[in-house]
Amino acid sequence: MRRVIPTTLILLAVAGVANANTAEQWLEDFHFILAEISSHYANLDSVIEDRRVDLPGVRKRTEDRIRAARDDIEAQRAIEWFMSAFGDGHAYVRWAGPPAPAGAVEAKPLCQRLGYVSRDFGGINFGRLDDYVPIEDADAAYFPGGVLAGRTGIVRIHDFSETAHPALCSAAVAALQLSEDAQCESDCPWRVRLRTADLLTAALERRLKSLQKAGARSIVVDITRNGGGSDWVEPAARVMTPVPLKGSRMAFVRHPHWVSQLEQRAADVSGNERAVSVFSRAAKEAGKPCDRSGLWADPPKQPGCSQLVVSEFYATGFLPYAKPGSLDGIPNRNVLFNPSQYRYKEGTNRLPLTVLVDGGTASAAEYFAAILQDNKAAKIVGLPTRGSGCGHTNGGIFVNLPNSRGRLALPDCARMRADGSNEVLGVMPDVLVPWRDFDSAHQRAARAAAVLLRPIR
């Protein structure tokens, strides 16, 4: 699951350019977007059935806004407004800025060249509370936390991607005996990433043990404002509980992007007849197009097909669950069970588990909350999550608009909850926290603590 930080649509206007495109050209770009959505938008069914969006209405209003636009900025905003109607953090248009000035390319260390950058959008600051004692050790740099009221262990996970930890990347580079000026081609970036992920998992396991040693009788994982991440979310969830977590059922769009992925998976597990059969059947389904362009007509025309195929496999791979170590020695075992590529100790934490979420919890972070909730391994507390769900697999499907400097992204997958619903609807907490939009950091922490410290049934 590739990380896409959920955000409102980003507008980067080209400085000094106005009316570079005519209304007809902007309409051409907009109709290009409609065609793309009509053929391979993973959450289109949810937009129609769950959100009940008036597709002909938003199409007409967008066209009217484009025709009335006085410059490119207003035309871009009309398209942004259209995309926002879907409420989907993985469906967006980004506008390119001016090209970078020509000049010498600055030499950068390997991890920086590979895209490892620290990022933390901030969670609940329990340090504002008098009865919170932080635990300061080496692992606090990756997973801040402490003990609340002498009994509740708090651990913050601000990002579910190993690429958010450049210091651990440097440690991985050293362990792999690579130099900082190495070219790192072929499978090198993946080896660095996997080693970094294992170091991150080990730090999380140590952090959970340190909380238990400090007297914690329960664990709270704060993933508020956590925008998502990578497949590292799998080992992160599994060290949190001894419950064997069954992965969510996977769904995919009918598109050549998935045909090639599924054919490759079938080839990778050639020794497993049942897995080959499942992936081969899925590849054939992915190759059957579904045109839903009639949905934009007034009244809309409902086609007899869906762009989304609910698969026989899971977000974890062919298998919904495998015990750690059970697939060791099997080639391409990650295709059978994706978490098997990582080193982790299932059930490092055996204390009662609570996950703290809010409207900034998105993408892979939603999967973390959903898989624990669906497997009855944790209580979810806070506010409903963002509703981004599954995003862009294997590089995603990104296309350039024909006239403007826009790049369209549409999610190509969906994860299905235990009740059959699409994770894009967001994760509803078991217990709500009465946060308000303008609460101070102290108020957010105090309101969370008031809920966390009372018995949760």
Short mmCIF file of C-alpha atoms in Angstrom, two decimals:
data_model
loop_
_atom_site.label_atom_id
_atom_site.label_comp_id
_atom_site.label_asym_id
_atom_site.label_seq_id
_atom_site.Cartn_x
_atom_site.Cartn_y
_atom_site.Cartn_z
CA MET A 1 0.00 0.00 0.00
CA ARG A 2 1.67 3.08 -1.19
CA ARG A 3 1.59 6.14 0.98
CA VAL A 4 -0.39 9.14 -0.12
CA ILE A 5 -0.67 11.83 2.54
CA PRO A 6 -4.33 12.82 2.59
CA THR A 7 -4.71 16.50 1.90
CA THR A 8 -6.98 18.95 0.28
CA LEU A 9 -6.25 19.34 -3.40
CA ILE A 10 -3.01 21.18 -3.95
CA LEU A 11 -2.82 24.22 -6.20
CA LEU A 12 0.58 25.30 -7.39
CA ALA A 13 -0.09 28.06 -9.91
CA VAL A 14 2.50 28.84 -12.52
CA ALA A 15 3.72 32.29 -11.56
CA GLY A 16 2.74 35.04 -13.93
CA VAL A 17 0.57 32.84 -16.15
CA ALA A 18 -3.10 33.74 -16.61
CA ASN A 19 -5.53 32.52 -19.25
CA ALA A 20 -2.90 30.18 -20.70
CA ASN A 21 -5.70 27.80 -21.70
CA THR A 22 -9.05 28.59 -23.26
CA ALA A 23 -12.36 27.53 -21.71
CA GLU A 24 -12.61 24.85 -24.40
CA GLN A 25 -9.21 23.45 -23.40
CA TRP A 26 -10.18 23.38 -19.73
CA LEU A 27 -13.42 21.63 -20.63
CA GLU A 28 -11.41 19.10 -22.62
CA ASP A 29 -9.28 18.43 -19.55
CA PHE A 30 -12.37 18.10 -17.39
CA HIS A 31 -14.00 15.64 -19.79
CA PHE A 32 -10.73 13.71 -19.82
CA ILE A 33 -11.08 13.41 -16.03
CA LEU A 34 -14.66 12.21 -16.41
CA ALA A 35 -13.54 9.51 -18.85
CA GLU A 36 -10.82 8.32 -16.49
CA ILE A 37 -13.23 8.16 -13.54
CA SER A 38 -15.74 6.33 -15.74
CA SER A 39 -13.27 3.56 -16.53
CA HIS A 40 -11.14 2.88 -13.45
CA TYR A 41 -12.06 4.70 -10.23
CA ALA A 42 -12.02 2.16 -7.39
CA ASN A 43 -14.45 4.02 -5.14
CA LEU A 44 -17.04 5.04 -7.72
CA ASP A 45 -19.60 2.56 -6.36
CA SER A 46 -19.15 4.02 -2.88
CA VAL A 47 -19.56 7.57 -4.21
CA ILE A 48 -22.88 6.54 -5.75
CA GLU A 49 -24.24 4.17 -3.13
CA ASP A 50 -22.83 5.53 0.14
CA ARG A 51 -22.27 9.23 -0.51
CA ARG A 52 -25.23 9.49 -2.94
CA VAL A 53 -23.42 12.17 -4.93
CA ASP A 54 -25.47 13.74 -7.72
CA LEU A 55 -22.98 13.02 -10.50
CA PRO A 56 -24.87 14.77 -13.33
CA GLY A 57 -25.34 17.78 -11.05
CA VAL A 58 -21.68 18.15 -10.07
CA ARG A 59 -20.66 17.63 -13.70
CA LYS A 60 -22.95 20.42 -14.90
CA ARG A 61 -21.94 22.81 -12.13
CA THR A 62 -18.24 22.20 -12.86
CA GLU A 63 -18.74 22.83 -16.55
CA ASP A 64 -20.59 26.06 -15.74
CA ARG A 65 -17.78 27.20 -13.44
CA ILE A 66 -15.15 26.45 -16.07
CA ARG A 67 -17.04 28.42 -18.71
CA ALA A 68 -17.36 31.35 -16.30
CA ALA A 69 -13.71 31.20 -15.16
CA ARG A 70 -11.79 34.41 -15.74
CA ASP A 71 -8.37 32.78 -15.65
CA ASP A 72 -6.56 29.48 -15.17
CA ILE A 73 -6.68 29.76 -11.39
CA GLU A 74 -10.48 29.81 -11.35
CA ALA A 75 -10.63 26.91 -13.81
CA GLN A 76 -8.27 24.89 -11.62
CA ARG A 77 -10.40 25.64 -8.57
CA ALA A 78 -13.50 24.46 -10.42
CA ILE A 79 -11.82 21.10 -11.04
CA GLU A 80 -10.63 20.95 -7.44
CA TRP A 81 -14.19 21.55 -6.26
CA PHE A 82 -15.36 18.70 -8.49
CA MET A 83 -12.79 16.27 -7.08
CA SER A 84 -13.64 17.26 -3.51
CA ALA A 85 -17.22 16.06 -4.05
CA PHE A 86 -15.91 12.48 -3.81
CA GLY A 87 -14.44 13.02 -0.34
CA ASP A 88 -11.60 10.68 -1.28
CA GLY A 89 -8.10 11.44 -0.02
CA HIS A 90 -6.57 9.36 -2.81
CA ALA A 91 -8.44 11.02 -5.70
CA TYR A 92 -6.99 14.40 -6.63
CA VAL A 93 -5.42 16.63 -9.24
CA ARG A 94 -2.08 18.30 -8.61
CA TRP A 95 -0.85 21.18 -10.68
CA ALA A 96 2.81 21.43 -11.61
CA GLY A 97 4.79 24.50 -10.67
CA PRO A 98 7.41 26.19 -12.81
CA PRO A 99 10.38 24.01 -13.78
CA ALA A 100 13.37 24.08 -11.48
CA PRO A 101 16.17 26.40 -12.60
CA ALA A 102 19.04 24.78 -14.44
CA GLY A 103 22.22 24.39 -12.48
CA ALA A 104 24.55 21.97 -10.81
CA VAL A 105 22.90 19.02 -9.05
CA GLU A 106 23.76 19.04 -5.37
CA ALA A 107 25.30 15.81 -4.10
CA LYS A 108 23.07 14.29 -1.44
CA PRO A 109 23.54 11.38 0.99
CA LEU A 110 22.03 8.07 -0.05
CA CYS A 111 19.05 8.09 2.31
CA GLN A 112 18.12 11.60 1.24
CA ARG A 113 18.32 10.57 -2.41
CA LEU A 114 16.05 7.62 -1.64
CA GLY A 115 13.42 9.95 -0.18
CA TYR A 116 13.84 9.41 3.56
CA VAL A 117 12.57 12.58 5.25
CA SER A 118 11.42 13.18 8.83
CA ARG A 119 7.77 14.13 9.09
CA ASP A 120 5.37 14.39 11.99
CA PHE A 121 2.08 16.26 11.84
CA GLY A 122 1.64 16.02 15.60
CA GLY A 123 -0.66 13.89 17.71
CA ILE A 124 -2.12 14.29 21.19
CA ASN A 125 0.30 16.12 23.47
CA PHE A 126 -0.21 14.20 26.71
CA GLY A 127 2.79 16.08 28.09
CA ARG A 128 0.35 18.92 28.80
CA LEU A 129 -1.19 16.83 31.58
CA ASP A 130 0.15 16.75 35.15
CA ASP A 131 -0.32 13.00 35.57
CA TYR A 132 1.64 12.02 32.47
CA VAL A 133 5.24 10.83 32.80
CA PRO A 134 7.19 10.60 29.53
CA ILE A 135 9.65 7.77 29.01
CA GLU A 136 12.82 9.20 27.52
CA ASP A 137 15.07 6.62 25.94
CA ALA A 138 16.67 6.05 22.53
CA ASP A 139 13.42 4.75 21.04
CA ALA A 140 11.52 7.90 22.04
CA ALA A 141 12.98 9.51 18.91
CA TYR A 142 10.83 7.17 16.80
CA PHE A 143 7.93 6.43 19.13
CA PRO A 144 7.32 9.13 21.75
CA GLY A 145 5.33 7.98 24.74
CA GLY A 146 4.97 7.57 28.45
CA VAL A 147 2.60 6.53 31.20
CA LEU A 148 -0.65 8.33 31.99
CA ALA A 149 -2.05 8.26 35.54
CA GLY A 150 0.49 5.59 36.50
CA ARG A 151 -1.27 2.83 34.56
CA THR A 152 -1.97 3.68 30.90
CA GLY A 153 0.93 3.36 28.49
CA ILE A 154 0.90 5.79 25.57
CA VAL A 155 2.85 5.23 22.35
CA ARG A 156 2.71 7.61 19.41
CA ILE A 157 3.04 6.33 15.84
CA HIS A 158 3.15 9.42 13.66
CA ASP A 159 3.72 7.69 10.33
CA PHE A 160 3.45 4.13 9.07
CA SER A 161 6.31 4.44 6.60
CA GLU A 162 9.94 3.56 7.15
CA THR A 163 10.83 6.47 4.86
CA ALA A 164 9.86 8.88 7.67
CA HIS A 165 12.94 7.77 9.63
CA PRO A 166 16.15 8.88 7.91
CA ALA A 167 18.28 8.06 10.98
CA LEU A 168 17.23 4.42 10.81
CA CYS A 169 17.87 4.47 7.06
CA SER A 170 21.45 5.56 7.77
CA ALA A 171 21.78 2.68 10.24
CA ALA A 172 20.43 0.29 7.60
CA VAL A 173 22.88 1.61 5.00
CA ALA A 174 25.74 1.00 7.42
CA ALA A 175 24.48 -2.51 8.23
CA LEU A 176 24.31 -3.31 4.53
CA GLN A 177 27.86 -1.97 4.12
CA LEU A 178 26.82 0.63 1.57
CA SER A 179 28.50 3.99 1.18
CA GLU A 180 26.58 7.27 1.32
CA ASP A 181 27.55 8.01 -2.29
CA ALA A 182 26.50 4.57 -3.58
CA GLN A 183 24.34 4.52 -6.71
CA CYS A 184 21.93 2.02 -5.08
CA GLU A 185 20.36 0.52 -8.19
CA SER A 186 18.46 -2.70 -8.94
CA ASP A 187 17.13 -4.16 -5.66
CA CYS A 188 19.30 -1.93 -3.48
CA PRO A 189 16.54 0.58 -2.56
CA TRP A 190 14.29 -2.28 -1.50
CA ARG A 191 17.03 -3.91 0.61
CA VAL A 192 17.59 -0.57 2.36
CA ARG A 193 13.88 -0.13 2.91
CA LEU A 194 13.36 -3.61 4.29
CA ARG A 195 16.32 -3.31 6.68
CA THR A 196 15.06 0.11 7.80
CA ALA A 197 11.59 -1.35 8.40
CA ASP A 198 13.01 -4.15 10.54
CA LEU A 199 14.96 -1.64 12.62
CA LEU A 200 11.77 0.37 13.06
CA THR A 201 9.83 -2.71 14.15
CA ALA A 202 12.51 -3.59 16.68
CA ALA A 203 12.32 -0.06 18.11
CA LEU A 204 8.53 -0.36 18.44
CA GLU A 205 8.83 -3.73 20.19
CA ARG A 206 11.36 -2.28 22.65
CA ARG A 207 9.09 0.70 23.26
CA LEU A 208 6.16 -1.53 24.16
CA LYS A 209 8.34 -3.46 26.59
CA SER A 210 9.59 -0.25 28.20
CA LEU A 211 6.01 0.88 28.79
CA GLN A 212 5.16 -2.42 30.44
CA LYS A 213 8.28 -2.17 32.59
CA ALA A 214 7.21 1.34 33.67
CA GLY A 215 3.96 -0.07 35.05
CA ALA A 216 1.54 0.22 32.14
CA ARG A 217 -1.49 -2.04 32.53
CA SER A 218 -2.92 -1.14 29.15
CA ILE A 219 -1.59 0.36 25.94
CA VAL A 220 -2.95 3.28 23.92
CA VAL A 221 -1.59 3.81 20.40
CA ASP A 222 -2.01 7.40 19.23
CA ILE A 223 -2.42 7.53 15.44
CA THR A 224 -4.29 10.82 15.28
CA ARG A 225 -3.09 12.95 12.35
CA ASN A 226 -1.23 9.92 10.99
CA GLY A 227 -1.65 10.24 7.22
CA GLY A 228 -0.75 6.67 6.32
CA GLY A 229 2.36 4.90 5.13
CA SER A 230 3.55 1.68 3.58
CA ASP A 231 3.23 -2.06 4.09
CA TRP A 232 5.18 -1.59 7.32
CA VAL A 233 1.74 -1.10 8.87
CA GLU A 234 1.42 -4.90 8.85
CA PRO A 235 4.19 -5.77 11.34
CA ALA A 236 3.30 -2.65 13.36
CA ALA A 237 -0.23 -3.97 13.89
CA ARG A 238 0.87 -7.53 14.60
CA VAL A 239 3.32 -6.68 17.39
CA MET A 240 0.44 -4.89 19.15
CA THR A 241 -1.64 -7.98 19.84
CA PRO A 242 -1.44 -11.74 20.26
CA VAL A 243 -4.63 -12.04 18.21
CA PRO A 244 -3.83 -13.59 14.78
CA LEU A 245 -4.89 -10.69 12.57
CA LYS A 246 -6.75 -11.73 9.44
CA GLY A 247 -6.11 -9.30 6.57
CA SER A 248 -8.90 -7.39 4.85
CA ARG A 249 -10.33 -8.71 1.61
CA MET A 250 -8.78 -6.86 -1.35
CA ALA A 251 -10.62 -5.35 -4.30
CA PHE A 252 -9.08 -3.98 -7.50
CA VAL A 253 -10.11 -2.03 -10.60
CA ARG A 254 -10.52 -3.44 -14.08
CA HIS A 255 -7.44 -1.97 -15.74
CA PRO A 256 -4.20 -3.12 -17.44
CA HIS A 257 -2.37 -1.85 -14.35
CA TRP A 258 -3.86 -4.71 -12.35
CA VAL A 259 -3.68 -7.24 -15.16
CA SER A 260 0.11 -6.97 -15.18
CA GLN A 261 0.33 -7.05 -11.37
CA LEU A 262 -1.81 -10.16 -11.07
CA GLU A 263 -0.07 -11.99 -13.90
CA GLN A 264 3.24 -11.29 -12.18
CA ARG A 265 1.90 -12.59 -8.87
CA ALA A 266 0.74 -15.79 -10.58
CA ALA A 267 4.24 -16.22 -12.04
CA ASP A 268 5.86 -15.54 -8.66
CA VAL A 269 3.92 -18.35 -6.94
CA SER A 270 4.17 -20.87 -9.78
CA GLY A 271 4.78 -23.67 -7.30
CA ASN A 272 1.43 -23.10 -5.55
CA GLU A 273 -1.32 -24.34 -7.85
CA ARG A 274 -4.17 -22.84 -5.83
CA ALA A 275 -2.54 -19.40 -5.62
CA VAL A 276 -1.76 -19.45 -9.34
CA SER A 277 -5.39 -20.23 -10.08
CA VAL A 278 -6.68 -17.38 -7.87
CA PHE A 279 -4.33 -14.76 -9.33
CA SER A 280 -4.90 -15.95 -12.91
CA ARG A 281 -8.68 -15.71 -12.55
CA ALA A 282 -8.29 -12.26 -11.04
CA ALA A 283 -6.07 -11.14 -13.94
CA LYS A 284 -8.78 -12.19 -16.42
CA GLU A 285 -11.38 -10.18 -14.48
CA ALA A 286 -9.08 -7.16 -14.40
CA GLY A 287 -8.88 -7.34 -18.19
CA LYS A 288 -12.64 -6.97 -18.66
CA PRO A 289 -13.35 -3.24 -19.10
CA CYS A 290 -16.37 -1.51 -17.57
CA ASP A 291 -17.44 1.82 -19.08
CA ARG A 292 -19.65 3.85 -16.75
CA SER A 293 -19.68 7.09 -18.70
CA GLY A 294 -23.47 7.04 -18.73
CA LEU A 295 -23.47 8.02 -15.05
CA TRP A 296 -22.78 11.65 -16.00
CA ALA A 297 -25.91 11.89 -18.16
CA ASP A 298 -29.10 13.46 -16.83
CA PRO A 299 -30.79 11.21 -15.91
CA PRO A 300 -27.83 8.90 -15.31
CA LYS A 301 -27.63 5.57 -17.12
CA GLN A 302 -26.68 2.66 -14.90
CA PRO A 303 -24.40 0.10 -16.58
CA GLY A 304 -24.59 -3.59 -15.80
CA CYS A 305 -21.03 -3.79 -14.50
CA SER A 306 -18.76 -2.53 -11.75
CA GLN A 307 -15.23 -1.23 -12.14
CA LEU A 308 -14.31 -2.86 -8.84
CA VAL A 309 -13.66 -6.57 -8.43
CA VAL A 310 -13.74 -8.00 -4.90
CA SER A 311 -10.98 -10.59 -5.01
CA GLU A 312 -10.38 -14.03 -3.56
CA PHE A 313 -7.17 -12.72 -1.97
CA TYR A 314 -6.39 -10.22 0.76
CA ALA A 315 -4.53 -7.02 1.52
CA THR A 316 -1.96 -9.34 3.08
CA GLY A 317 -1.58 -11.36 -0.14
CA PHE A 318 -2.94 -14.76 -1.10
CA LEU A 319 -3.33 -15.75 2.55
CA PRO A 320 -5.32 -13.82 5.18
CA TYR A 321 -2.91 -14.97 7.89
CA ALA A 322 0.31 -16.92 8.37
CA LYS A 323 2.21 -17.52 11.57
CA PRO A 324 5.59 -15.73 11.69
CA GLY A 325 8.31 -18.00 10.32
CA SER A 326 5.90 -20.49 8.76
CA LEU A 327 6.77 -19.41 5.21
CA ASP A 328 10.54 -19.10 5.68
CA GLY A 329 12.48 -20.47 2.73
CA ILE A 330 9.58 -20.19 0.28
CA PRO A 331 10.45 -18.05 -2.79
CA ASN A 332 8.41 -14.86 -3.10
CA ARG A 333 6.71 -15.60 0.22
CA ASN A 334 5.59 -11.97 0.42
CA VAL A 335 3.14 -12.68 -2.44
CA LEU A 336 1.58 -15.42 -0.32
CA PHE A 337 1.60 -13.31 2.87
CA ASN A 338 3.03 -9.84 2.66
CA PRO A 339 4.00 -9.46 6.36
CA SER A 340 6.30 -12.50 6.03
CA GLN A 341 8.95 -10.29 4.43
CA TYR A 342 9.41 -8.47 7.77
CA ARG A 343 10.93 -9.54 11.06
CA TYR A 344 8.49 -9.06 13.92
CA LYS A 345 7.38 -10.72 17.14
CA GLU A 346 3.65 -11.23 17.04
CA GLY A 347 1.97 -10.26 20.30
CA THR A 348 4.88 -8.31 21.78
CA ASN A 349 2.11 -6.46 23.59
CA ARG A 350 -0.40 -8.61 25.46
CA LEU A 351 -2.01 -5.82 27.46
CA PRO A 352 -5.49 -4.44 26.61
CA LEU A 353 -5.13 -2.26 23.52
CA THR A 354 -6.80 1.02 22.52
CA VAL A 355 -6.19 2.95 19.29
CA LEU A 356 -6.71 6.71 19.28
CA VAL A 357 -7.88 8.17 15.93
CA ASP A 358 -9.30 11.36 14.44
CA GLY A 359 -10.16 12.95 11.11
CA GLY A 360 -6.46 13.14 10.23
CA THR A 361 -6.05 9.36 10.49
CA ALA A 362 -5.95 8.13 6.91
CA SER A 363 -4.88 5.52 4.37
CA ALA A 364 -2.58 2.89 5.93
CA ALA A 365 -3.35 4.32 9.39
CA GLU A 366 -7.02 3.56 8.75
CA TYR A 367 -6.07 0.01 7.82
CA PHE A 368 -4.20 -0.28 11.14
CA ALA A 369 -7.34 0.74 13.04
CA ALA A 370 -9.67 -1.29 10.82
CA ILE A 371 -7.78 -4.57 10.99
CA LEU A 372 -7.53 -4.36 14.79
CA GLN A 373 -11.21 -3.44 15.11
CA ASP A 374 -12.41 -6.11 12.67
CA ASN A 375 -10.39 -8.79 14.47
CA LYS A 376 -11.69 -7.56 17.85
CA ALA A 377 -8.12 -6.96 18.97
CA ALA A 378 -8.51 -3.34 20.10
CA LYS A 379 -10.99 -0.63 21.03
CA ILE A 380 -11.01 2.36 18.68
CA VAL A 381 -11.42 5.72 20.43
CA GLY A 382 -11.62 9.26 19.05
CA LEU A 383 -13.32 10.69 15.97
CA PRO A 384 -14.23 9.05 12.62
CA THR A 385 -11.17 8.71 10.40
CA ARG A 386 -10.49 10.58 7.15
CA GLY A 387 -11.93 8.02 4.75
CA SER A 388 -9.07 7.48 2.31
CA GLY A 389 -8.88 3.71 2.40
CA CYS A 390 -6.69 1.88 -0.08
CA GLY A 391 -4.79 4.10 -2.48
CA HIS A 392 -2.24 3.43 -5.21
CA THR A 393 -0.61 0.05 -5.70
CA ASN A 394 2.69 -0.62 -7.45
CA GLY A 395 3.21 2.99 -8.51
CA GLY A 396 -0.50 3.71 -9.03
CA ILE A 397 -2.35 5.02 -12.07
CA PHE A 398 -1.38 8.65 -12.64
CA VAL A 399 -2.18 10.45 -15.90
CA ASN A 400 -1.43 13.93 -17.21
CA LEU A 401 -4.27 16.13 -18.38
CA PRO A 402 -3.92 16.96 -22.09
CA ASN A 403 -3.78 20.78 -21.88
CA SER A 404 -3.10 22.01 -18.36
CA ARG A 405 -0.19 21.23 -16.06
CA GLY A 406 -2.40 18.87 -14.10
CA ARG A 407 -1.78 15.31 -13.00
CA LEU A 408 -4.76 13.15 -12.08
CA ALA A 409 -4.56 10.42 -9.45
CA LEU A 410 -7.32 7.88 -8.83
CA PRO A 411 -7.13 5.01 -6.33
CA ASP A 412 -6.89 1.61 -7.99
CA CYS A 413 -7.81 -0.60 -5.03
CA ALA A 414 -10.16 -0.95 -2.09
CA ARG A 415 -9.96 -2.82 1.19
CA MET A 416 -13.20 -4.42 2.33
CA ARG A 417 -14.11 -4.46 6.01
CA ALA A 418 -15.36 -7.53 7.88
CA ASP A 419 -18.95 -6.33 7.36
CA GLY A 420 -18.38 -6.03 3.59
CA SER A 421 -18.15 -2.23 3.54
CA ASN A 422 -15.40 -0.27 1.79
CA GLU A 423 -12.73 1.09 4.14
CA VAL A 424 -12.97 4.39 2.23
CA LEU A 425 -16.01 5.14 4.41
CA GLY A 426 -13.62 5.61 7.31
CA VAL A 427 -13.32 3.84 10.64
CA MET A 428 -16.03 4.65 13.17
CA PRO A 429 -14.69 4.66 16.74
CA ASP A 430 -16.17 2.38 19.37
CA VAL A 431 -16.04 5.34 21.76
CA LEU A 432 -16.16 9.00 20.71
CA VAL A 433 -14.00 11.75 22.21
CA PRO A 434 -15.71 15.18 22.39
CA TRP A 435 -12.94 17.13 20.67
CA ARG A 436 -13.82 20.52 19.22
CA ASP A 437 -12.19 22.21 16.26
CA PHE A 438 -10.64 24.98 18.35
CA ASP A 439 -9.54 22.97 21.37
CA SER A 440 -6.08 23.84 22.65
CA ALA A 441 -3.39 21.17 22.93
CA HIS A 442 -4.19 20.87 26.64
CA GLN A 443 -7.91 20.48 25.97
CA ARG A 444 -7.35 17.80 23.32
CA ALA A 445 -5.16 15.82 25.72
CA ALA A 446 -7.52 16.31 28.68
CA ARG A 447 -10.59 15.24 26.71
CA ALA A 448 -8.76 12.17 25.42
CA ALA A 449 -7.52 11.27 28.90
CA ALA A 450 -11.02 11.60 30.39
CA VAL A 451 -12.24 8.93 27.97
CA LEU A 452 -9.16 6.71 28.09
CA LEU A 453 -9.01 6.54 31.88
CA ARG A 454 -12.60 5.47 32.39
CA PRO A 455 -13.50 1.81 31.94
CA ILE A 456 -14.21 1.07 28.27
CA ARG A 457 -16.79 -1.67 27.79
#
